[in-house]
Amino acid sequence: MSEGAVLTELLFLLLPVAAASGWWAAQRSRVSLGSAATAKDPAFFRGLNYLLDEQPDKAIDVFLRLAEVDRETVETHLALGSLFRRRGEVERAIRIHQNLVARANLEPEARGFALYELGQDYMRAGLLDRAESLFHELLEHRLQPERALRALLELYQQEKDWVRCLEVAEQLRVRQGVPLHVEIAQYHCEIAEKALRAGETPAVVAHLDQADASDPGCARALLLRAELASQRGDRAGALDLYRRVVRQDPRFVREVLPRLLACLADEAPAAVIAELTRLYRDRPSSALMLSLVEAVRAGQGEPAAIRLLGDYLERHADLGGLARLLELRLAQADGKGDETARVSLRVLRHLLAHRPAYQCEHCGFTARRLHWQCPSCTRWKTIRPIEPEPIAELVPGSSDGRHDEPAAVDIGPRPAS
Ligand SMILES: [Zn+2]
């Protein structure tokens, strides 16, 4: 390995993400350039010295003035540009990549890498129009087609241009064989949702049908169908669809429940209790239990609601449920409740107000409300409600009073010492 290659490897040590992504390997195996040994140029090493001395602008000036670029120096330029972008120094990254792209002697494949990186710089800088035209240029010249299409998809998602997202997803499917069933269904749902607000019923139905065809049983499409039924005054139809959403995908229970309860507004309390009990037995969740408690309170009175909630809390570490129990107890005591209950309720309300209700199962991003697309990792259908942990029954003799094990884990009996 030449000295230039060693230094390029060194740069990549600063770039663990790029190295892990296989990008490095792709570069190594695919970039092919002339054999001019520019890495032997003293200026090249002067540039790297500036870089190691934390003088990035002087380093960039030296690299940009290099008369020739060969295989190793292209790799160094690309690594350096990527490093700057990942450090948030987008202007520096753009300077490096623009200089590479402008080189007349660059081979097409290396030019493809440089154009792609420059497109990513523009995306990062919010210059979406420029990024878009670069990715299209890559496609026209059949350079990096899959990466260019994926970048365009990301760009159109950022712009919420769902029609274009569908076009690109289709190209990815046909040209690259990349299946994007979930994404395509979500794009159709986005368009259907907009059409629903605009009262364009035929468009709503058409896009929901396509969402279903792409991702059969898509809960979001069901939810939108229910809204459409509701909008048309078909309460029974809407109720049936809301039930299906709850049974099919418990992630959306919190969104569905207020609408489902609105469909039951004219029903007798006993019917509402029976409905919620059936749903809870099928798919238990905190939101369903708390709604059931309210229905029992309305239909059977506070003592019955308190018993039901108390029984549920024996088995679930549910802070929201606990706060509601304290509220019911204090209301029952008619303001004469003890100070401890009042303080506990205040603490719980504070905790609940600052606690996320949803979490992305892919990247761990937490949120206060449901997002169809994770704002952090941009995946679809990965945000789930955070459900309370079950409380394990304590095995007699298993606790010695030390809190060295998580309470929600069945710890089992300790071996005799
Ligand atoms: Zn995520």
Short mmCIF file of C-alpha atoms in Angstrom, two decimals, residues 67-357:
data_model
loop_
_atom_site.label_atom_id
_atom_site.label_comp_id
_atom_site.label_asym_id
_atom_site.label_seq_id
_atom_site.Cartn_x
_atom_site.Cartn_y
_atom_site.Cartn_z
CA ALA A 67 -2.69 19.57 -10.96
CA GLU A 68 -3.63 15.93 -11.37
CA VAL A 69 -6.03 13.64 -9.64
CA ASP A 70 -5.47 9.91 -9.74
CA ARG A 71 -7.21 7.00 -8.10
CA GLU A 72 -5.76 7.61 -4.64
CA THR A 73 -6.23 11.36 -4.59
CA VAL A 74 -9.84 11.03 -5.79
CA GLU A 75 -10.46 8.70 -2.88
CA THR A 76 -8.84 11.21 -0.54
CA HIS A 77 -10.92 14.07 -1.97
CA LEU A 78 -14.11 12.04 -1.57
CA ALA A 79 -13.20 10.94 1.96
CA LEU A 80 -12.31 14.49 2.92
CA GLY A 81 -15.54 15.93 1.47
CA SER A 82 -17.60 13.29 3.21
CA LEU A 83 -15.77 13.96 6.48
CA PHE A 84 -16.51 17.69 6.27
CA ARG A 85 -20.19 17.08 5.47
CA ARG A 86 -20.61 14.69 8.38
CA ARG A 87 -19.00 17.27 10.65
CA GLY A 88 -21.59 19.77 9.43
CA GLU A 89 -19.02 21.80 7.44
CA VAL A 90 -21.07 21.66 4.26
CA GLU A 91 -19.47 24.63 2.48
CA ARG A 92 -16.05 22.96 2.70
CA ALA A 93 -17.51 19.68 1.41
CA ILE A 94 -19.12 21.52 -1.51
CA ARG A 95 -15.83 23.22 -2.45
CA ILE A 96 -14.03 19.88 -2.58
CA HIS A 97 -16.71 18.02 -4.52
CA GLN A 98 -17.32 20.90 -6.98
CA ASN A 99 -13.60 20.97 -7.73
CA LEU A 100 -13.58 17.22 -8.41
CA VAL A 101 -16.63 17.40 -10.68
CA ALA A 102 -15.01 20.23 -12.67
CA ARG A 103 -11.93 18.12 -13.47
CA ALA A 104 -11.95 17.29 -17.17
CA ASN A 105 -9.78 14.17 -16.82
CA LEU A 106 -12.05 12.44 -14.30
CA GLU A 107 -13.27 9.03 -15.41
CA PRO A 108 -17.06 8.60 -15.60
CA GLU A 109 -17.32 6.30 -12.59
CA ALA A 110 -15.34 8.60 -10.33
CA ARG A 111 -17.36 11.51 -11.66
CA GLY A 112 -20.51 9.60 -10.65
CA PHE A 113 -19.26 9.28 -7.06
CA ALA A 114 -18.30 12.96 -6.95
CA LEU A 115 -21.67 14.10 -8.38
CA TYR A 116 -23.54 11.93 -5.89
CA GLU A 117 -21.53 13.35 -2.97
CA LEU A 118 -22.08 16.90 -4.21
CA GLY A 119 -25.82 16.17 -4.41
CA GLN A 120 -25.73 14.99 -0.79
CA ASP A 121 -23.90 18.22 0.18
CA TYR A 122 -26.63 20.30 -1.50
CA MET A 123 -29.32 18.27 0.28
CA ARG A 124 -27.60 18.90 3.59
CA ALA A 125 -27.33 22.63 2.78
CA GLY A 126 -31.05 22.72 1.93
CA LEU A 127 -30.31 23.50 -1.76
CA LEU A 128 -32.84 20.91 -2.89
CA ASP A 129 -33.25 22.19 -6.48
CA ARG A 130 -29.52 21.85 -7.15
CA ALA A 131 -29.42 18.40 -5.50
CA GLU A 132 -32.39 17.27 -7.57
CA SER A 133 -30.80 18.26 -10.88
CA LEU A 134 -27.54 16.49 -9.96
CA PHE A 135 -29.34 13.24 -9.13
CA HIS A 136 -31.23 13.49 -12.44
CA GLU A 137 -27.91 14.06 -14.23
CA LEU A 138 -26.61 10.83 -12.64
CA LEU A 139 -29.66 8.94 -13.90
CA GLU A 140 -29.29 10.36 -17.42
CA HIS A 141 -25.70 9.14 -17.57
CA ARG A 142 -26.57 5.82 -15.86
CA LEU A 143 -24.15 6.54 -13.03
CA GLN A 144 -25.02 5.29 -9.53
CA PRO A 145 -28.67 4.77 -10.54
CA GLU A 146 -29.93 3.09 -7.35
CA ARG A 147 -28.24 5.59 -5.03
CA ALA A 148 -29.46 8.49 -7.18
CA LEU A 149 -33.04 7.17 -7.09
CA ARG A 150 -32.92 6.62 -3.34
CA ALA A 151 -31.57 10.15 -2.86
CA LEU A 152 -34.37 11.54 -5.04
CA LEU A 153 -36.91 9.59 -2.99
CA GLU A 154 -35.52 11.12 0.20
CA LEU A 155 -35.57 14.57 -1.39
CA TYR A 156 -39.19 14.32 -2.59
CA GLN A 157 -40.21 12.99 0.83
CA GLN A 158 -38.64 16.07 2.39
CA GLU A 159 -40.62 18.22 -0.05
CA LYS A 160 -43.76 16.14 0.61
CA ASP A 161 -44.13 15.72 -3.16
CA TRP A 162 -45.91 12.38 -2.93
CA VAL A 163 -46.71 12.08 -6.64
CA ARG A 164 -43.00 12.28 -7.48
CA CYS A 165 -42.24 9.86 -4.61
CA LEU A 166 -44.55 7.36 -6.32
CA GLU A 167 -42.79 7.86 -9.68
CA VAL A 168 -39.34 7.30 -8.14
CA ALA A 169 -40.50 4.30 -6.08
CA GLU A 170 -41.87 2.77 -9.28
CA GLN A 171 -38.52 3.33 -11.05
CA LEU A 172 -36.69 1.73 -8.12
CA ARG A 173 -38.99 -1.27 -8.36
CA VAL A 174 -38.79 -1.68 -12.14
CA ARG A 175 -35.16 -0.70 -12.76
CA GLN A 176 -33.47 -1.89 -9.59
CA GLY A 177 -35.88 -4.53 -8.28
CA VAL A 178 -36.24 -2.72 -4.95
CA PRO A 179 -39.63 -3.54 -3.37
CA LEU A 180 -41.10 -0.55 -1.54
CA HIS A 181 -44.60 -1.84 -0.68
CA VAL A 182 -44.92 -0.04 2.65
CA GLU A 183 -43.59 3.27 1.31
CA ILE A 184 -45.81 3.20 -1.79
CA ALA A 185 -48.90 2.55 0.38
CA GLN A 186 -47.96 5.46 2.63
CA TYR A 187 -47.51 7.83 -0.34
CA HIS A 188 -51.00 6.87 -1.56
CA CYS A 189 -52.34 7.47 1.96
CA GLU A 190 -50.71 10.92 2.04
CA ILE A 191 -52.40 11.82 -1.26
CA ALA A 192 -55.71 10.30 -0.10
CA GLU A 193 -55.57 12.30 3.13
CA LYS A 194 -55.14 15.54 1.21
CA ALA A 195 -58.00 14.60 -1.14
CA LEU A 196 -60.20 13.79 1.86
CA ARG A 197 -59.67 17.29 3.29
CA ALA A 198 -60.51 18.74 -0.14
CA GLY A 199 -63.69 16.63 -0.40
CA GLU A 200 -62.48 14.82 -3.54
CA THR A 201 -64.09 11.47 -2.78
CA PRO A 202 -63.25 9.54 -6.01
CA ALA A 203 -59.54 10.41 -5.60
CA VAL A 204 -59.65 9.30 -1.95
CA VAL A 205 -61.14 5.92 -2.88
CA ALA A 206 -58.74 5.40 -5.81
CA HIS A 207 -55.62 6.09 -3.74
CA LEU A 208 -56.82 4.01 -0.78
CA ASP A 209 -57.43 1.08 -3.15
CA GLN A 210 -53.87 1.43 -4.41
CA ALA A 211 -52.54 1.67 -0.84
CA ASP A 212 -54.34 -1.58 -0.03
CA ALA A 213 -52.99 -3.25 -3.16
CA SER A 214 -49.42 -2.30 -2.22
CA ASP A 215 -49.62 -3.04 1.52
CA PRO A 216 -52.67 -5.25 2.16
CA GLY A 217 -54.42 -4.42 5.42
CA CYS A 218 -52.62 -1.05 5.75
CA ALA A 219 -54.10 0.36 8.98
CA ARG A 220 -53.68 3.96 7.86
CA ALA A 221 -55.76 3.27 4.74
CA LEU A 222 -58.45 1.67 6.93
CA LEU A 223 -58.40 4.71 9.18
CA LEU A 224 -58.89 7.02 6.20
CA ARG A 225 -61.72 4.85 4.86
CA ALA A 226 -63.38 5.14 8.26
CA GLU A 227 -63.01 8.93 8.14
CA LEU A 228 -64.53 8.99 4.67
CA ALA A 229 -67.49 6.88 5.89
CA SER A 230 -67.88 9.23 8.83
CA GLN A 231 -67.78 12.26 6.53
CA ARG A 232 -70.59 10.71 4.46
CA GLY A 233 -72.68 10.16 7.60
CA ASP A 234 -72.25 6.35 7.50
CA ARG A 235 -71.70 5.90 11.24
CA ALA A 236 -72.14 2.09 11.26
CA GLY A 237 -69.65 1.70 8.41
CA ALA A 238 -67.14 3.97 10.17
CA LEU A 239 -67.54 2.08 13.46
CA ASP A 240 -66.88 -1.23 11.75
CA LEU A 241 -63.71 0.14 10.15
CA TYR A 242 -62.46 1.62 13.43
CA ARG A 243 -62.97 -1.77 15.10
CA ARG A 244 -60.89 -3.38 12.37
CA VAL A 245 -58.06 -0.88 12.89
CA VAL A 246 -57.97 -1.57 16.64
CA ARG A 247 -57.92 -5.34 16.08
CA GLN A 248 -55.44 -5.22 13.23
CA ASP A 249 -52.88 -2.75 14.49
CA PRO A 250 -52.97 -1.76 18.17
CA ARG A 251 -50.44 0.99 17.42
CA PHE A 252 -53.24 3.27 16.36
CA VAL A 253 -55.61 2.70 19.29
CA ARG A 254 -54.99 6.15 20.77
CA GLU A 255 -55.82 7.81 17.44
CA VAL A 256 -58.88 5.65 16.81
CA LEU A 257 -60.53 5.66 20.24
CA PRO A 258 -61.95 9.22 20.31
CA ARG A 259 -63.44 8.66 16.83
CA LEU A 260 -64.74 5.19 17.71
CA LEU A 261 -66.37 6.57 20.87
CA ALA A 262 -67.94 9.39 18.81
CA CYS A 263 -69.64 6.67 16.70
CA LEU A 264 -71.01 5.16 19.95
CA ALA A 265 -72.28 8.50 21.28
CA ASP A 266 -75.97 7.51 21.04
CA GLU A 267 -75.51 4.03 22.52
CA ALA A 268 -76.51 3.06 26.07
CA PRO A 269 -73.60 2.93 28.58
CA ALA A 270 -73.92 -0.88 28.82
CA ALA A 271 -73.39 -1.22 25.05
CA VAL A 272 -70.31 1.04 25.16
CA ILE A 273 -68.89 -1.00 28.08
CA ALA A 274 -69.52 -4.25 26.20
CA GLU A 275 -67.88 -2.90 23.03
CA LEU A 276 -64.75 -1.68 24.85
CA THR A 277 -64.50 -4.89 26.87
CA ARG A 278 -64.57 -6.97 23.67
CA LEU A 279 -61.87 -4.80 22.07
CA TYR A 280 -59.71 -4.89 25.22
CA ARG A 281 -59.91 -8.68 25.39
CA ASP A 282 -58.79 -8.91 21.75
CA ARG A 283 -56.01 -6.37 21.97
CA PRO A 284 -55.26 -5.11 25.50
CA SER A 285 -53.75 -1.63 25.72
CA SER A 286 -53.49 1.18 28.23
CA ALA A 287 -55.62 3.54 26.10
CA LEU A 288 -58.45 0.98 25.80
CA MET A 289 -58.42 0.26 29.54
CA LEU A 290 -58.59 3.95 30.45
CA SER A 291 -61.52 4.44 28.05
CA LEU A 292 -63.24 1.40 29.55
CA VAL A 293 -62.77 2.84 33.05
CA GLU A 294 -64.49 6.07 31.93
CA ALA A 295 -67.36 4.08 30.36
CA VAL A 296 -67.79 2.05 33.59
CA ARG A 297 -67.75 5.27 35.63
CA ALA A 298 -70.50 6.73 33.40
CA GLY A 299 -72.57 3.52 33.41
CA GLN A 300 -71.96 1.94 36.81
CA GLY A 301 -70.56 4.70 39.01
CA GLU A 302 -67.23 5.63 40.56
CA PRO A 303 -66.74 2.67 42.94
CA ALA A 304 -66.98 0.19 40.03
CA ALA A 305 -64.55 2.28 37.94
CA ILE A 306 -62.07 2.46 40.86
CA ARG A 307 -62.27 -1.33 41.36
CA LEU A 308 -61.63 -2.01 37.67
CA LEU A 309 -58.71 0.43 37.51
CA GLY A 310 -57.22 -0.83 40.79
CA ASP A 311 -57.35 -4.40 39.52
CA TYR A 312 -55.66 -3.37 36.24
CA LEU A 313 -52.91 -1.47 38.11
CA GLU A 314 -52.11 -4.59 40.16
CA ARG A 315 -50.70 -5.98 36.91
CA HIS A 316 -49.55 -2.93 34.94
CA ALA A 317 -47.03 -0.20 35.83
CA ASP A 318 -49.24 2.43 34.15
CA LEU A 319 -48.52 5.98 35.37
CA GLY A 320 -51.49 7.45 33.46
CA GLY A 321 -53.78 4.85 35.07
CA LEU A 322 -52.33 5.59 38.50
CA ALA A 323 -52.94 9.34 38.06
CA ARG A 324 -56.55 8.64 37.06
CA LEU A 325 -57.02 6.38 40.11
CA LEU A 326 -55.79 9.15 42.41
CA GLU A 327 -58.12 11.65 40.70
CA LEU A 328 -61.11 9.34 41.18
CA ARG A 329 -60.18 8.69 44.83
CA LEU A 330 -59.76 12.41 45.57
CA ALA A 331 -63.06 13.19 43.81
CA GLN A 332 -64.78 10.49 45.86
CA ALA A 333 -63.36 11.91 49.09
CA ASP A 334 -64.99 15.21 48.05
CA GLY A 335 -61.87 17.31 48.53
CA LYS A 336 -61.11 15.77 51.91
CA GLY A 337 -58.49 13.41 50.48
CA ASP A 338 -55.19 13.16 52.21
CA GLU A 339 -52.25 15.39 51.29
CA THR A 340 -50.10 12.43 50.16
CA ALA A 341 -52.56 11.57 47.38
CA ARG A 342 -52.66 15.20 46.26
CA VAL A 343 -48.84 15.49 46.16
CA SER A 344 -48.52 12.14 44.35
CA LEU A 345 -51.00 13.29 41.72
CA ARG A 346 -49.10 16.54 41.16
CA VAL A 347 -45.81 14.62 40.71
CA LEU A 348 -47.44 12.12 38.36
CA ARG A 349 -49.00 14.86 36.21
CA HIS A 350 -45.59 16.51 35.89
CA LEU A 351 -43.97 13.22 34.88
CA LEU A 352 -46.72 12.46 32.38
CA ALA A 353 -46.53 15.92 30.81
CA HIS A 354 -42.81 15.47 30.14
CA ARG A 355 -42.87 11.86 29.04
CA PRO A 356 -42.92 10.77 25.39
CA ALA A 357 -45.91 8.66 24.41
#
